[in-house]
mmCIF file of C-alpha atoms in Angstrom:
data_model
loop_
_atom_site.group_PDB
_atom_site.id
_atom_site.type_symbol
_atom_site.label_atom_id
_atom_site.label_comp_id
_atom_site.label_asym_id
_atom_site.label_seq_id
_atom_site.Cartn_x
_atom_site.Cartn_y
_atom_site.Cartn_z
ATOM 1 C CA UNK A 1 36.725 -14.474 62.763
ATOM 2 C CA UNK A 2 38.797 -14.083 66.055
ATOM 3 C CA UNK A 3 39.853 -15.628 69.507
ATOM 4 C CA UNK A 4 39.702 -15.217 72.539
ATOM 5 C CA UNK A 5 42.896 -13.394 73.536
ATOM 6 C CA UNK A 6 42.750 -14.173 77.424
ATOM 7 C CA UNK A 7 43.342 -17.844 76.712
ATOM 8 C CA UNK A 8 46.967 -18.820 77.659
ATOM 9 C CA UNK A 9 48.977 -20.958 74.841
ATOM 10 C CA UNK A 10 49.608 -23.780 77.461
ATOM 11 C CA UNK A 11 45.600 -23.536 78.197
ATOM 12 C CA UNK A 12 44.634 -23.760 74.683
ATOM 13 C CA UNK A 13 47.162 -27.489 74.741
ATOM 14 C CA UNK A 14 44.861 -28.490 77.538
ATOM 15 C CA UNK A 15 41.441 -27.298 75.905
ATOM 16 C CA UNK A 16 42.921 -29.415 72.435
ATOM 17 C CA UNK A 17 43.367 -32.228 74.208
ATOM 18 C CA UNK A 18 39.715 -32.233 76.143
ATOM 19 C CA UNK A 19 38.172 -35.846 75.884
ATOM 20 C CA UNK A 20 34.711 -33.903 75.031
ATOM 21 C CA UNK A 21 35.796 -32.326 72.307
ATOM 22 C CA UNK A 22 34.110 -33.431 69.294
ATOM 23 C CA UNK A 23 35.768 -36.072 66.792
ATOM 24 C CA UNK A 24 35.985 -36.649 63.587
ATOM 25 C CA UNK A 25 32.808 -38.882 63.261
ATOM 26 C CA UNK A 26 31.185 -36.195 64.982
ATOM 27 C CA UNK A 27 31.815 -33.772 61.970
ATOM 28 C CA UNK A 28 31.107 -36.365 59.255
ATOM 29 C CA UNK A 29 27.393 -36.789 61.231
ATOM 30 C CA UNK A 30 27.046 -32.870 61.000
ATOM 31 C CA UNK A 31 28.677 -31.799 57.914
ATOM 32 C CA UNK A 32 28.347 -34.678 55.584
ATOM 33 C CA UNK A 33 25.482 -37.316 53.920
ATOM 34 C CA UNK A 34 25.799 -40.852 53.028
ATOM 35 C CA UNK A 35 29.323 -41.205 54.141
ATOM 36 C CA UNK A 36 30.681 -44.608 53.105
ATOM 37 C CA UNK A 37 33.952 -45.470 54.877
ATOM 38 C CA UNK A 38 37.004 -46.988 52.828
ATOM 39 C CA UNK A 39 39.613 -49.118 54.538
ATOM 40 C CA UNK A 40 43.047 -50.929 54.090
ATOM 41 C CA UNK A 41 45.933 -49.424 52.547
ATOM 42 C CA UNK A 42 45.799 -52.042 49.499
ATOM 43 C CA UNK A 43 49.338 -52.921 50.696
ATOM 44 C CA UNK A 44 49.385 -54.236 54.527
ATOM 45 C CA UNK A 45 46.771 -53.718 56.944
ATOM 46 C CA UNK A 46 43.762 -51.646 57.988
ATOM 47 C CA UNK A 47 44.832 -48.689 60.381
ATOM 48 C CA UNK A 48 41.768 -46.955 62.229
ATOM 49 C CA UNK A 49 43.532 -43.981 63.474
ATOM 50 C CA UNK A 50 43.001 -42.413 60.054
ATOM 51 C CA UNK A 51 39.180 -42.474 59.201
ATOM 52 C CA UNK A 52 38.138 -41.633 55.480
ATOM 53 C CA UNK A 53 35.840 -42.224 52.664
ATOM 54 C CA UNK A 54 33.246 -40.721 50.356
ATOM 55 C CA UNK A 55 30.741 -38.769 51.204
ATOM 56 C CA UNK A 56 27.869 -35.534 50.188
ATOM 57 C CA UNK A 57 28.727 -32.508 50.942
ATOM 58 C CA UNK A 58 25.756 -29.837 49.602
ATOM 59 C CA UNK A 59 24.931 -32.484 46.914
ATOM 60 C CA UNK A 60 28.782 -32.374 45.741
ATOM 61 C CA UNK A 61 30.628 -36.383 46.016
ATOM 62 C CA UNK A 62 33.841 -35.296 48.545
ATOM 63 C CA UNK A 63 36.509 -37.269 50.163
ATOM 64 C CA UNK A 64 36.555 -36.943 53.790
ATOM 65 C CA UNK A 65 39.355 -38.305 56.000
ATOM 66 C CA UNK A 66 40.968 -37.363 59.534
ATOM 67 C CA UNK A 67 42.722 -38.522 62.523
ATOM 68 C CA UNK A 68 40.288 -40.714 64.641
ATOM 69 C CA UNK A 69 40.297 -40.428 68.777
ATOM 70 C CA UNK A 70 37.570 -41.929 70.932
ATOM 71 C CA UNK A 71 36.297 -41.267 73.678
ATOM 72 C CA UNK A 72 37.092 -44.020 75.843
ATOM 73 C CA UNK A 73 39.873 -45.781 76.771
ATOM 74 C CA UNK A 74 38.984 -49.009 75.013
ATOM 75 C CA UNK A 75 38.758 -46.791 71.413
ATOM 76 C CA UNK A 76 41.381 -44.674 72.522
ATOM 77 C CA UNK A 77 43.451 -47.888 72.373
ATOM 78 C CA UNK A 78 41.629 -49.307 69.234
ATOM 79 C CA UNK A 79 42.369 -46.417 67.543
ATOM 80 C CA UNK A 80 45.765 -45.679 68.551
ATOM 81 C CA UNK A 81 45.113 -42.192 70.474
ATOM 82 C CA UNK A 82 44.902 -40.801 66.869
ATOM 83 C CA UNK A 83 48.519 -41.804 66.086
ATOM 84 C CA UNK A 84 48.406 -43.472 63.103
ATOM 85 C CA UNK A 85 51.061 -46.084 61.461
ATOM 86 C CA UNK A 86 52.560 -45.993 57.427
ATOM 87 C CA UNK A 87 49.384 -47.905 56.838
ATOM 88 C CA UNK A 88 47.229 -45.090 58.105
ATOM 89 C CA UNK A 89 48.968 -42.825 55.894
ATOM 90 C CA UNK A 90 49.159 -45.055 52.875
ATOM 91 C CA UNK A 91 45.140 -44.820 53.052
ATOM 92 C CA UNK A 92 44.738 -41.509 53.176
ATOM 93 C CA UNK A 93 47.398 -41.629 49.596
ATOM 94 C CA UNK A 94 45.098 -44.073 48.154
ATOM 95 C CA UNK A 95 41.838 -42.389 49.112
ATOM 96 C CA UNK A 96 43.523 -38.795 47.716
ATOM 97 C CA UNK A 97 44.393 -40.428 44.411
ATOM 98 C CA UNK A 98 41.220 -41.955 43.967
ATOM 99 C CA UNK A 99 39.993 -38.547 44.690
ATOM 100 C CA UNK A 100 41.696 -36.963 42.158
ATOM 101 C CA UNK A 101 40.651 -39.787 39.627
ATOM 102 C CA UNK A 102 37.236 -38.682 40.118
ATOM 103 C CA UNK A 103 37.707 -35.297 40.408
ATOM 104 C CA UNK A 104 36.139 -35.159 44.164
ATOM 105 C CA UNK A 105 37.579 -32.022 46.216
ATOM 106 C CA UNK A 106 39.322 -34.039 49.440
ATOM 107 C CA UNK A 107 38.511 -32.262 53.143
ATOM 108 C CA UNK A 108 40.155 -33.118 55.780
ATOM 109 C CA UNK A 109 40.330 -33.017 59.951
ATOM 110 C CA UNK A 110 43.363 -32.826 62.003
ATOM 111 C CA UNK A 111 43.336 -34.037 65.689
ATOM 112 C CA UNK A 112 46.493 -36.032 66.346
ATOM 113 C CA UNK A 113 49.508 -35.387 69.053
ATOM 114 C CA UNK A 114 51.546 -37.324 66.164
ATOM 115 C CA UNK A 115 52.639 -39.923 64.235
ATOM 116 C CA UNK A 116 52.885 -43.034 66.303
ATOM 117 C CA UNK A 117 56.509 -43.247 67.285
ATOM 118 C CA UNK A 118 56.929 -47.144 67.583
ATOM 119 C CA UNK A 119 59.222 -49.688 66.532
ATOM 120 C CA UNK A 120 56.980 -51.514 64.484
ATOM 121 C CA UNK A 121 56.029 -48.036 62.685
ATOM 122 C CA UNK A 122 59.346 -47.221 61.748
ATOM 123 C CA UNK A 123 60.536 -50.208 60.512
ATOM 124 C CA UNK A 124 57.416 -50.512 58.031
ATOM 125 C CA UNK A 125 58.647 -46.760 56.776
ATOM 126 C CA UNK A 126 56.963 -44.007 59.054
ATOM 127 C CA UNK A 127 59.220 -41.301 57.786
ATOM 128 C CA UNK A 128 58.307 -42.342 54.092
ATOM 129 C CA UNK A 129 54.939 -42.943 54.393
ATOM 130 C CA UNK A 130 54.491 -39.445 55.427
ATOM 131 C CA UNK A 131 56.897 -37.863 53.448
ATOM 132 C CA UNK A 132 54.858 -39.628 50.276
ATOM 133 C CA UNK A 133 51.893 -38.414 52.089
ATOM 134 C CA UNK A 134 52.605 -34.845 51.646
ATOM 135 C CA UNK A 135 54.257 -34.902 48.705
ATOM 136 C CA UNK A 136 50.747 -36.615 47.054
ATOM 137 C CA UNK A 137 48.555 -33.401 48.577
ATOM 138 C CA UNK A 138 50.579 -31.268 47.663
ATOM 139 C CA UNK A 139 50.246 -32.631 43.750
ATOM 140 C CA UNK A 140 46.458 -32.925 44.048
ATOM 141 C CA UNK A 141 44.820 -31.695 41.145
ATOM 142 C CA UNK A 142 41.534 -31.040 42.619
ATOM 143 C CA UNK A 143 40.253 -28.924 45.805
ATOM 144 C CA UNK A 144 42.103 -29.132 49.400
ATOM 145 C CA UNK A 145 40.633 -28.193 52.170
ATOM 146 C CA UNK A 146 41.756 -28.518 55.982
ATOM 147 C CA UNK A 147 39.777 -27.975 59.319
ATOM 148 C CA UNK A 148 42.468 -28.313 62.435
ATOM 149 C CA UNK A 149 40.013 -29.266 65.214
ATOM 150 C CA UNK A 150 42.220 -30.201 68.340
ATOM 151 C CA UNK A 151 46.093 -30.814 68.265
ATOM 152 C CA UNK A 152 48.010 -30.636 65.261
ATOM 153 C CA UNK A 153 51.390 -31.905 66.240
ATOM 154 C CA UNK A 154 54.012 -32.946 63.786
ATOM 155 C CA UNK A 155 54.480 -34.200 60.537
ATOM 156 C CA UNK A 156 51.700 -36.772 61.289
ATOM 157 C CA UNK A 157 49.347 -33.757 61.410
ATOM 158 C CA UNK A 158 50.924 -32.096 58.206
ATOM 159 C CA UNK A 159 51.040 -35.302 56.441
ATOM 160 C CA UNK A 160 47.164 -34.501 55.835
ATOM 161 C CA UNK A 161 47.204 -30.631 56.163
ATOM 162 C CA UNK A 162 48.982 -29.256 53.137
ATOM 163 C CA UNK A 163 45.951 -28.215 51.676
ATOM 164 C CA UNK A 164 45.042 -25.416 49.502
ATOM 165 C CA UNK A 165 43.138 -23.630 52.585
ATOM 166 C CA UNK A 166 43.561 -24.448 56.458
ATOM 167 C CA UNK A 167 41.379 -23.179 59.121
ATOM 168 C CA UNK A 168 41.596 -23.604 62.438
ATOM 169 C CA UNK A 169 39.386 -23.649 65.361
ATOM 170 C CA UNK A 170 40.138 -21.311 68.121
ATOM 171 C CA UNK A 171 41.343 -23.369 70.856
ATOM 172 C CA UNK A 172 43.065 -25.988 68.389
ATOM 173 C CA UNK A 173 46.932 -25.987 67.920
ATOM 174 C CA UNK A 174 49.713 -26.582 65.347
ATOM 175 C CA UNK A 175 53.366 -26.958 65.996
ATOM 176 C CA UNK A 176 56.008 -29.049 64.994
ATOM 177 C CA UNK A 177 55.889 -31.104 68.044
ATOM 178 C CA UNK A 178 54.195 -31.122 71.068
ATOM 179 C CA UNK A 179 55.112 -28.998 74.390
ATOM 180 C CA UNK A 180 56.473 -31.418 76.344
ATOM 181 C CA UNK A 181 58.406 -33.045 73.277
ATOM 182 C CA UNK A 182 59.696 -29.199 72.794
ATOM 183 C CA UNK A 183 60.742 -28.769 76.313
ATOM 184 C CA UNK A 184 62.841 -31.987 76.747
ATOM 185 C CA UNK A 185 64.533 -31.489 74.101
ATOM 186 C CA UNK A 186 65.649 -27.614 74.651
ATOM 187 C CA UNK A 187 65.978 -27.795 78.810
ATOM 188 C CA UNK A 188 65.497 -31.728 79.534
ATOM 189 C CA UNK A 189 62.359 -31.093 81.007
ATOM 190 C CA UNK A 190 59.236 -31.990 79.763
ATOM 191 C CA UNK A 191 57.356 -30.487 82.889
ATOM 192 C CA UNK A 192 57.991 -26.848 81.585
ATOM 193 C CA UNK A 193 55.619 -27.642 78.710
ATOM 194 C CA UNK A 194 53.776 -24.115 79.323
ATOM 195 C CA UNK A 195 57.103 -22.009 79.003
ATOM 196 C CA UNK A 196 56.988 -24.076 75.396
ATOM 197 C CA UNK A 197 54.165 -22.876 74.209
ATOM 198 C CA UNK A 198 54.937 -19.702 74.614
ATOM 199 C CA UNK A 199 57.828 -20.067 72.573
ATOM 200 C CA UNK A 200 56.772 -22.122 69.779
ATOM 201 C CA UNK A 201 54.021 -19.976 68.374
ATOM 202 C CA UNK A 202 51.351 -22.585 68.376
ATOM 203 C CA UNK A 203 47.514 -20.864 68.730
ATOM 204 C CA UNK A 204 45.598 -20.135 65.928
ATOM 205 C CA UNK A 205 45.724 -16.495 66.441
ATOM 206 C CA UNK A 206 49.593 -16.408 66.271
ATOM 207 C CA UNK A 207 49.589 -18.740 62.849
ATOM 208 C CA UNK A 208 46.977 -16.505 61.632
ATOM 209 C CA UNK A 209 49.227 -13.546 62.241
ATOM 210 C CA UNK A 210 51.866 -15.119 60.665
ATOM 211 C CA UNK A 211 49.972 -16.517 57.635
ATOM 212 C CA UNK A 212 50.407 -20.039 57.980
ATOM 213 C CA UNK A 213 46.710 -20.387 58.379
ATOM 214 C CA UNK A 214 43.886 -19.223 56.347
ATOM 215 C CA UNK A 215 41.574 -18.383 58.974
ATOM 216 C CA UNK A 216 39.796 -19.221 62.832
ATOM 217 C CA UNK A 217 36.741 -20.379 63.502
ATOM 218 C CA UNK A 218 35.126 -19.961 66.531
ATOM 219 C CA UNK A 219 34.225 -22.284 69.391
ATOM 220 C CA UNK A 220 30.560 -21.453 69.761
ATOM 221 C CA UNK A 221 26.835 -22.748 69.468
ATOM 222 C CA UNK A 222 27.215 -22.227 65.686
ATOM 223 C CA UNK A 223 30.418 -23.725 65.638
ATOM 224 C CA UNK A 224 29.182 -26.691 63.235
ATOM 225 C CA UNK A 225 27.571 -24.309 61.123
ATOM 226 C CA UNK A 226 30.567 -22.193 60.481
ATOM 227 C CA UNK A 227 32.824 -24.874 59.460
ATOM 228 C CA UNK A 228 30.010 -25.830 57.014
ATOM 229 C CA UNK A 229 29.925 -22.725 55.721
ATOM 230 C CA UNK A 230 33.881 -21.853 55.595
ATOM 231 C CA UNK A 231 34.226 -25.349 53.577
ATOM 232 C CA UNK A 232 31.666 -24.468 51.227
ATOM 233 C CA UNK A 233 32.796 -20.825 50.664
ATOM 234 C CA UNK A 234 36.379 -22.624 50.009
ATOM 235 C CA UNK A 235 34.996 -25.324 47.545
ATOM 236 C CA UNK A 236 33.196 -22.375 45.948
ATOM 237 C CA UNK A 237 36.674 -20.361 45.310
ATOM 238 C CA UNK A 238 38.864 -23.117 44.798
ATOM 239 C CA UNK A 239 36.370 -25.137 41.989
ATOM 240 C CA UNK A 240 36.895 -22.047 40.208
ATOM 241 C CA UNK A 241 40.616 -22.258 39.723
ATOM 242 C CA UNK A 242 42.063 -24.554 37.144
ATOM 243 C CA UNK A 243 44.365 -27.937 38.103
ATOM 244 C CA UNK A 244 47.206 -26.290 37.281
ATOM 245 C CA UNK A 245 46.657 -23.282 39.138
ATOM 246 C CA UNK A 246 45.662 -25.433 42.006
ATOM 247 C CA UNK A 247 48.944 -27.486 41.969
ATOM 248 C CA UNK A 248 50.918 -24.199 41.340
ATOM 249 C CA UNK A 249 49.085 -21.839 44.166
ATOM 250 C CA UNK A 250 49.837 -24.468 46.682
ATOM 251 C CA UNK A 251 52.932 -25.138 45.729
ATOM 252 C CA UNK A 252 53.823 -21.365 46.031
ATOM 253 C CA UNK A 253 52.075 -21.390 49.499
ATOM 254 C CA UNK A 254 54.440 -24.304 50.743
ATOM 255 C CA UNK A 255 57.678 -22.901 49.385
ATOM 256 C CA UNK A 256 57.125 -19.263 51.307
ATOM 257 C CA UNK A 257 59.942 -19.883 53.554
ATOM 258 C CA UNK A 258 60.004 -16.563 54.823
ATOM 259 C CA UNK A 259 56.578 -17.353 56.426
ATOM 260 C CA UNK A 260 57.756 -20.554 57.413
ATOM 261 C CA UNK A 261 60.498 -19.166 59.378
ATOM 262 C CA UNK A 262 58.400 -15.826 60.783
ATOM 263 C CA UNK A 263 57.316 -17.979 64.076
ATOM 264 C CA UNK A 264 61.016 -19.911 64.256
ATOM 265 C CA UNK A 265 62.724 -15.911 64.481
ATOM 266 C CA UNK A 266 60.112 -14.939 66.962
ATOM 267 C CA UNK A 267 60.696 -18.125 69.060
ATOM 268 C CA UNK A 268 64.710 -17.520 68.924
ATOM 269 C CA UNK A 269 64.360 -13.652 69.981
ATOM 270 C CA UNK A 270 62.173 -14.601 73.144
ATOM 271 C CA UNK A 271 64.756 -17.282 74.077
ATOM 272 C CA UNK A 272 67.113 -14.790 73.472
ATOM 273 C CA UNK A 273 65.312 -12.336 76.203
#
Protein backbone atom coordinates (compact mmCIF):
# COMPACT_ATOMS: atom_id res chain seq x y z
CA UNK A 1 0.00 0.00 0.00
CA UNK A 2 1.61 3.26 -1.07
CA UNK A 3 0.92 6.95 -1.18
CA UNK A 4 0.63 9.73 -3.74
CA UNK A 5 4.17 11.14 -3.94
CA UNK A 6 3.09 14.23 -5.89
CA UNK A 7 1.88 15.93 -2.69
CA UNK A 8 4.42 17.91 -0.66
CA UNK A 9 4.89 17.22 3.06
CA UNK A 10 3.33 20.57 3.98
CA UNK A 11 0.32 19.88 1.78
CA UNK A 12 -0.15 16.65 3.73
CA UNK A 13 -0.06 18.61 6.98
CA UNK A 14 -2.78 20.93 5.69
CA UNK A 15 -4.80 17.93 4.50
CA UNK A 16 -4.41 16.20 7.87
CA UNK A 17 -5.84 19.29 9.55
CA UNK A 18 -8.93 19.64 7.36
CA UNK A 19 -12.18 19.83 9.30
CA UNK A 20 -13.99 17.46 6.95
CA UNK A 21 -11.73 14.49 7.72
CA UNK A 22 -13.36 11.60 9.59
CA UNK A 23 -13.32 11.87 13.38
CA UNK A 24 -12.87 9.06 15.87
CA UNK A 25 -16.66 8.85 16.22
CA UNK A 26 -16.89 8.16 12.49
CA UNK A 27 -14.35 5.34 12.75
CA UNK A 28 -16.15 3.83 15.73
CA UNK A 29 -19.50 3.95 13.93
CA UNK A 30 -18.04 2.42 10.76
CA UNK A 31 -15.81 -0.28 12.24
CA UNK A 32 -17.26 -1.38 15.57
CA UNK A 33 -20.52 -2.50 17.10
CA UNK A 34 -22.11 -1.95 20.51
CA UNK A 35 -19.65 0.74 21.59
CA UNK A 36 -19.97 1.71 25.25
CA UNK A 37 -18.13 4.87 26.28
CA UNK A 38 -16.26 4.83 29.59
CA UNK A 39 -15.48 8.15 31.24
CA UNK A 40 -13.22 9.57 33.90
CA UNK A 41 -9.75 8.86 35.24
CA UNK A 42 -10.99 7.75 38.68
CA UNK A 43 -8.78 10.45 40.20
CA UNK A 44 -9.92 13.88 39.08
CA UNK A 45 -12.33 14.47 36.21
CA UNK A 46 -13.47 13.56 32.72
CA UNK A 47 -11.38 14.77 29.76
CA UNK A 48 -13.49 14.62 26.59
CA UNK A 49 -10.49 15.04 24.27
CA UNK A 50 -9.82 11.31 24.74
CA UNK A 51 -12.77 9.13 23.76
CA UNK A 52 -12.61 5.51 24.86
CA UNK A 53 -14.64 2.48 25.74
CA UNK A 54 -15.52 -1.12 24.96
CA UNK A 55 -16.88 -2.35 21.63
CA UNK A 56 -17.26 -5.45 19.49
CA UNK A 57 -15.00 -5.98 16.47
CA UNK A 58 -15.81 -8.96 14.26
CA UNK A 59 -17.63 -10.49 17.20
CA UNK A 60 -14.71 -10.02 19.60
CA UNK A 61 -14.72 -7.53 22.52
CA UNK A 62 -12.02 -4.84 22.20
CA UNK A 63 -11.05 -1.62 23.90
CA UNK A 64 -11.14 1.39 21.55
CA UNK A 65 -9.80 4.86 22.27
CA UNK A 66 -8.47 7.91 20.51
CA UNK A 67 -8.22 11.66 20.32
CA UNK A 68 -11.51 13.46 19.82
CA UNK A 69 -11.89 16.67 17.85
CA UNK A 70 -15.06 18.49 16.84
CA UNK A 71 -16.45 19.76 13.56
CA UNK A 72 -17.85 22.98 14.97
CA UNK A 73 -16.07 25.64 16.97
CA UNK A 74 -18.32 24.83 19.92
CA UNK A 75 -17.40 21.14 19.85
CA UNK A 76 -13.71 21.88 19.34
CA UNK A 77 -13.73 24.06 22.44
CA UNK A 78 -15.60 21.33 24.31
CA UNK A 79 -12.98 18.74 23.36
CA UNK A 80 -10.05 21.18 23.56
CA UNK A 81 -9.27 20.73 19.85
CA UNK A 82 -8.17 17.15 20.50
CA UNK A 83 -5.43 18.19 22.94
CA UNK A 84 -5.65 16.00 26.07
CA UNK A 85 -4.84 17.05 29.60
CA UNK A 86 -3.33 14.65 32.17
CA UNK A 87 -6.83 13.44 33.04
CA UNK A 88 -7.26 12.20 29.47
CA UNK A 89 -4.07 10.17 29.55
CA UNK A 90 -4.88 8.80 32.99
CA UNK A 91 -8.24 7.70 31.58
CA UNK A 92 -6.39 6.01 28.71
CA UNK A 93 -4.18 4.19 31.23
CA UNK A 94 -7.25 3.05 33.16
CA UNK A 95 -8.86 1.67 30.00
CA UNK A 96 -5.67 -0.08 28.89
CA UNK A 97 -5.23 -1.77 32.28
CA UNK A 98 -8.87 -2.81 32.17
CA UNK A 99 -8.35 -4.24 28.68
CA UNK A 100 -5.41 -6.29 29.91
CA UNK A 101 -7.41 -7.56 32.90
CA UNK A 102 -10.16 -8.88 30.64
CA UNK A 103 -7.81 -9.93 27.81
CA UNK A 104 -9.21 -7.45 25.28
CA UNK A 105 -7.07 -6.15 22.38
CA UNK A 106 -6.53 -2.38 22.34
CA UNK A 107 -7.14 -0.31 19.21
CA UNK A 108 -6.24 3.38 19.20
CA UNK A 109 -6.85 6.21 16.74
CA UNK A 110 -4.42 9.14 16.79
CA UNK A 111 -5.32 12.65 15.67
CA UNK A 112 -3.94 15.46 17.82
CA UNK A 113 -1.84 18.62 17.43
CA UNK A 114 -0.27 17.61 20.75
CA UNK A 115 -0.98 17.39 24.44
CA UNK A 116 -2.50 20.52 25.98
CA UNK A 117 0.38 22.83 27.02
CA UNK A 118 -1.59 25.01 29.45
CA UNK A 119 -0.49 25.90 32.96
CA UNK A 120 -3.23 23.82 34.59
CA UNK A 121 -2.25 20.74 32.60
CA UNK A 122 1.40 21.19 33.52
CA UNK A 123 0.57 21.67 37.20
CA UNK A 124 -1.52 18.48 37.11
CA UNK A 125 1.42 16.44 35.83
CA UNK A 126 1.14 16.47 32.05
CA UNK A 127 4.61 15.10 31.32
CA UNK A 128 4.26 12.38 33.96
CA UNK A 129 0.85 11.32 32.61
CA UNK A 130 2.24 11.03 29.08
CA UNK A 131 5.27 9.05 30.24
CA UNK A 132 3.12 6.72 32.33
CA UNK A 133 0.74 6.15 29.42
CA UNK A 134 3.64 5.21 27.12
CA UNK A 135 5.09 2.92 29.78
CA UNK A 136 1.72 1.27 30.40
CA UNK A 137 1.21 0.69 26.69
CA UNK A 138 4.65 -0.84 26.26
CA UNK A 139 3.96 -3.35 29.05
CA UNK A 140 0.48 -4.44 27.93
CA UNK A 141 0.09 -8.20 27.59
CA UNK A 142 -2.61 -7.89 24.94
CA UNK A 143 -2.33 -6.93 21.25
CA UNK A 144 -2.26 -3.21 20.48
CA UNK A 145 -2.96 -1.69 17.04
CA UNK A 146 -2.74 2.04 16.29
CA UNK A 147 -4.11 3.94 13.28
CA UNK A 148 -2.81 7.48 12.80
CA UNK A 149 -5.67 9.21 11.02
CA UNK A 150 -4.67 12.89 10.97
CA UNK A 151 -2.16 14.84 13.01
CA UNK A 152 0.14 12.82 15.22
CA UNK A 153 2.21 15.40 17.01
CA UNK A 154 4.61 15.07 19.92
CA UNK A 155 4.18 13.01 23.08
CA UNK A 156 0.50 13.83 22.92
CA UNK A 157 0.27 11.34 20.06
CA UNK A 158 2.90 8.84 21.20
CA UNK A 159 1.14 8.45 24.56
CA UNK A 160 -1.46 6.22 22.88
CA UNK A 161 0.60 5.06 19.89
CA UNK A 162 3.29 2.78 21.39
CA UNK A 163 1.62 -0.18 19.73
CA UNK A 164 2.61 -3.56 18.29
CA UNK A 165 1.45 -2.37 14.88
CA UNK A 166 1.21 1.26 13.73
CA UNK A 167 -0.45 2.22 10.45
CA UNK A 168 -0.99 5.67 8.92
CA UNK A 169 -3.51 7.07 6.51
CA UNK A 170 -1.64 8.32 3.46
CA UNK A 171 -2.26 12.00 4.28
CA UNK A 172 -1.66 11.69 8.01
CA UNK A 173 1.51 13.06 9.61
CA UNK A 174 3.50 11.86 12.61
CA UNK A 175 6.20 14.02 14.19
CA UNK A 176 8.02 15.15 17.33
CA UNK A 177 6.13 18.46 17.26
CA UNK A 178 4.18 20.65 14.87
CA UNK A 179 6.02 22.09 11.85
CA UNK A 180 5.25 25.58 13.16
CA UNK A 181 6.84 24.71 16.49
CA UNK A 182 9.88 23.22 14.78
CA UNK A 183 10.31 26.33 12.61
CA UNK A 184 9.92 28.62 15.63
CA UNK A 185 12.68 26.76 17.47
CA UNK A 186 15.06 26.39 14.52
CA UNK A 187 14.64 29.73 12.78
CA UNK A 188 12.60 31.83 15.23
CA UNK A 189 9.97 32.03 12.50
CA UNK A 190 6.87 29.82 12.57
CA UNK A 191 6.03 30.94 9.02
CA UNK A 192 8.75 28.62 7.75
CA UNK A 193 6.55 25.62 8.54
CA UNK A 194 6.62 24.37 4.93
CA UNK A 195 10.41 24.35 4.96
CA UNK A 196 10.36 22.57 8.29
CA UNK A 197 8.15 19.82 6.86
CA UNK A 198 10.79 19.01 4.24
CA UNK A 199 13.34 18.47 6.99
CA UNK A 200 11.30 16.75 9.69
CA UNK A 201 10.41 13.53 7.80
CA UNK A 202 6.80 13.38 8.95
CA UNK A 203 4.86 11.79 6.09
CA UNK A 204 3.64 8.21 5.96
CA UNK A 205 5.93 7.33 3.06
CA UNK A 206 9.03 8.67 4.79
CA UNK A 207 8.23 6.99 8.10
CA UNK A 208 7.52 3.66 6.40
CA UNK A 209 10.88 3.91 4.63
CA UNK A 210 12.61 4.39 7.99
CA UNK A 211 10.70 1.50 9.52
CA UNK A 212 8.90 3.65 12.08
CA UNK A 213 5.42 2.56 10.97
CA UNK A 214 4.13 -0.73 9.62
CA UNK A 215 2.00 0.33 6.68
CA UNK A 216 0.07 3.01 4.79
CA UNK A 217 -3.67 3.07 4.19
CA UNK A 218 -4.83 4.79 0.96
CA UNK A 219 -7.45 7.48 1.42
CA UNK A 220 -9.87 6.35 -1.24
CA UNK A 221 -13.52 5.28 -1.23
CA UNK A 222 -12.50 1.95 0.31
CA UNK A 223 -10.58 3.55 3.18
CA UNK A 224 -12.84 2.28 5.97
CA UNK A 225 -12.87 -1.19 4.44
CA UNK A 226 -9.08 -1.18 4.28
CA UNK A 227 -8.79 -0.07 7.91
CA UNK A 228 -11.19 -2.84 8.88
CA UNK A 229 -9.07 -5.39 7.03
CA UNK A 230 -5.80 -4.08 8.46
CA UNK A 231 -7.05 -4.23 12.05
CA UNK A 232 -8.55 -7.68 11.57
CA UNK A 233 -5.41 -9.12 9.97
CA UNK A 234 -3.10 -7.53 12.53
CA UNK A 235 -5.17 -8.87 15.44
CA UNK A 236 -5.14 -12.37 13.94
CA UNK A 237 -1.35 -12.18 13.64
CA UNK A 238 -0.80 -10.71 17.11
CA UNK A 239 -3.24 -13.06 18.84
CA UNK A 240 -1.03 -15.98 17.81
CA UNK A 241 1.73 -14.59 20.01
CA UNK A 242 2.08 -15.20 23.74
CA UNK A 243 1.74 -12.27 26.12
CA UNK A 244 5.46 -12.42 26.94
CA UNK A 245 6.32 -12.37 23.22
CA UNK A 246 4.08 -9.35 22.66
CA UNK A 247 5.80 -7.39 25.42
CA UNK A 248 9.28 -8.49 24.33
CA UNK A 249 8.72 -7.64 20.66
CA UNK A 250 7.16 -4.29 21.53
CA UNK A 251 10.16 -3.48 23.72
CA UNK A 252 12.56 -4.33 20.89
CA UNK A 253 10.49 -2.29 18.43
CA UNK A 254 10.83 0.88 20.46
CA UNK A 255 14.42 0.31 21.51
CA UNK A 256 15.61 0.21 17.91
CA UNK A 257 17.57 3.42 18.25
CA UNK A 258 19.10 3.07 14.81
CA UNK A 259 15.65 3.14 13.23
CA UNK A 260 14.58 6.07 15.39
CA UNK A 261 17.66 8.10 14.51
CA UNK A 262 17.49 7.57 10.75
CA UNK A 263 15.11 10.50 10.12
CA UNK A 264 17.13 12.64 12.53
CA UNK A 265 20.31 11.98 10.59
CA UNK A 266 18.47 12.60 7.32
CA UNK A 267 17.24 15.96 8.65
CA UNK A 268 20.77 16.88 9.75
CA UNK A 269 22.09 16.09 6.28
CA UNK A 270 19.48 18.33 4.67
CA UNK A 271 20.23 21.21 7.02
CA UNK A 272 23.96 21.02 6.21
CA UNK A 273 23.29 21.63 2.54
